[in-house]
Amino acid sequence: MKSKAETLTIAKNRLAALRSEINFHDHRYYVLDDPVISDGEYDTLFQELLALENKFPELVSLDTPSLRVGGSPLLKFEEYEHIVPMLSLDNIFNENELLKFEEKIRRFLNFDGTLNFSVEPKLDGLAVELVYEKGVFVVGSTRGDGIIGENVTS
């Protein structure tokens, strides 16, 4: 049986490895637009990271991939700063996670009535924000890192 110190060391090392691997894949996906693993493989790594951070909250660092979305804007595009941060939705992989999501929504809305959902498989794509002023399209931008995206209006 491992001591608490040994368990923490193992968890710390695995978290460091996961963060490094996820950062590598984030860079390939968001910056280079050239992923080398499937979304499913990435999600498995990310879920392991979340589980370890949940089990060992004292090991969560400010640079963890779980505290950010997207990646840095590409240099070939003009930067666009979102008025309101553009966040990412959580993934749901099973019925239990869907029930937890519903409970979270109910708490947020302070609502005890019937909720209706439409659920679809995740399709890989690009998250964009389209801004209209008085019904006229003004700017389109990617999510980027959630604060700064790429202006893709043209």
XYZ file of C-alpha atoms in Angstrom:
154
model
C 0.000 0.000 0.000
C 1.390 3.370 -1.029
C 1.796 6.206 1.456
C -0.098 9.468 0.951
C 3.164 11.162 -0.105
C 3.852 8.454 -2.714
C 0.283 8.692 -4.041
C 0.579 12.493 -4.330
C 3.911 12.191 -6.137
C 2.451 9.715 -8.636
C -0.592 11.953 -9.180
C 1.605 15.058 -9.549
C 3.778 13.340 -12.154
C 0.770 12.025 -14.096
C -0.858 15.478 -14.033
C 2.341 17.053 -15.372
C 2.487 14.459 -18.162
C -1.200 14.959 -19.039
C -0.857 18.755 -19.072
C 2.158 18.516 -21.345
C 0.463 16.059 -23.707
C -2.775 18.067 -23.814
C -0.854 21.313 -24.424
C 0.939 19.612 -27.326
C -2.354 18.473 -28.833
C -4.007 21.867 -28.214
C -1.186 23.546 -30.143
C -1.504 21.050 -33.015
C -5.295 21.534 -33.138
C -5.844 25.224 -32.395
C -2.668 26.859 -33.715
C -1.338 24.572 -36.458
C -4.756 23.248 -37.504
C -3.076 19.839 -37.806
C -4.292 17.425 -35.094
C -2.525 14.090 -34.697
C -5.102 12.297 -32.509
C -8.873 11.895 -32.739
C -11.318 13.976 -30.710
C -12.168 10.827 -28.752
C -8.534 10.202 -27.816
C -8.174 13.855 -26.785
C -11.371 13.682 -24.714
C -10.045 10.590 -22.904
C -6.860 12.457 -21.929
C -8.849 15.507 -20.838
C -11.289 13.418 -18.761
C -8.335 11.754 -17.002
C -6.899 15.205 -16.251
C -10.239 16.387 -14.830
C -10.623 13.249 -12.708
C -7.136 13.639 -11.210
C -7.658 17.359 -10.574
C -10.972 16.562 -8.904
C -9.367 13.862 -6.736
C -6.318 16.011 -5.893
C -7.484 19.669 -5.964
C -4.321 20.722 -4.140
C -2.360 19.776 -7.291
C -4.367 22.000 -9.676
C -2.118 24.676 -11.184
C -3.138 27.946 -12.821
C -1.668 26.809 -16.150
C -3.806 23.675 -16.389
C -5.637 23.117 -19.680
C -8.845 22.607 -17.681
C -8.940 26.331 -16.853
C -8.829 27.613 -20.438
C -10.528 27.133 -23.776
C -9.177 27.130 -27.307
C -5.775 28.419 -28.246
C -3.898 31.529 -29.243
C -5.124 33.358 -32.338
C -3.126 32.762 -35.521
C -0.826 35.608 -36.495
C -2.189 35.750 -40.057
C -5.509 37.036 -38.702
C -6.214 40.301 -36.942
C -7.041 39.786 -33.265
C -10.566 40.415 -32.047
C -11.372 40.890 -28.348
C -14.710 39.427 -27.313
C -16.990 41.772 -25.376
C -18.092 38.806 -23.244
C -15.744 35.798 -22.852
C -16.605 33.005 -25.273
C -16.479 29.807 -23.246
C -16.667 26.140 -24.136
C -19.445 23.668 -23.367
C -18.717 20.591 -21.296
C -18.769 17.182 -22.918
C -21.294 14.597 -21.774
C -20.425 10.943 -22.334
C -23.153 9.046 -20.481
C -26.598 9.295 -18.893
C -25.178 10.010 -15.415
C -23.269 13.050 -16.725
C -26.439 14.243 -18.488
C -28.379 13.990 -15.216
C -25.662 16.005 -13.433
C -25.867 18.625 -16.199
C -29.658 18.815 -15.797
C -29.244 19.253 -12.029
C -26.726 22.062 -12.608
C -29.155 23.817 -14.986
C -32.012 23.450 -12.495
C -29.909 25.005 -9.714
C -28.785 27.846 -11.978
C -32.349 28.596 -13.124
C -33.878 27.819 -9.706
C -36.404 25.779 -11.693
C -38.250 22.613 -10.690
C -40.453 22.133 -13.775
C -40.000 19.988 -16.862
C -36.895 20.621 -18.961
C -36.732 19.534 -22.594
C -33.409 18.841 -24.310
C -32.286 18.173 -27.819
C -29.067 16.150 -27.852
C -26.880 15.628 -30.892
C -23.510 14.000 -31.472
C -20.588 16.384 -31.346
C -19.359 17.364 -34.775
C -15.893 18.794 -35.032
C -15.909 22.329 -36.262
C -15.130 25.914 -35.570
C -16.746 28.011 -32.839
C -17.492 31.499 -34.107
C -19.159 34.608 -32.789
C -21.199 36.655 -35.274
C -21.947 40.235 -34.219
C -24.856 42.163 -35.697
C -25.678 45.807 -35.006
C -29.208 46.919 -35.885
C -29.583 43.806 -38.023
C -26.375 44.395 -40.004
C -23.470 41.931 -39.817
C -20.456 43.736 -38.338
C -17.822 41.169 -37.380
C -17.182 37.436 -37.269
C -14.546 35.991 -34.981
C -13.271 32.640 -33.762
C -13.316 31.720 -30.076
C -9.510 31.788 -29.851
C -8.573 31.605 -26.171
C -12.032 32.766 -25.102
C -10.961 36.398 -24.656
C -9.067 37.085 -27.890
C -10.100 35.411 -31.124
C -9.353 35.831 -34.798
C -11.264 38.356 -36.860
C -12.582 36.284 -39.763
C -15.132 38.810 -41.012
C -13.769 38.791 -44.541
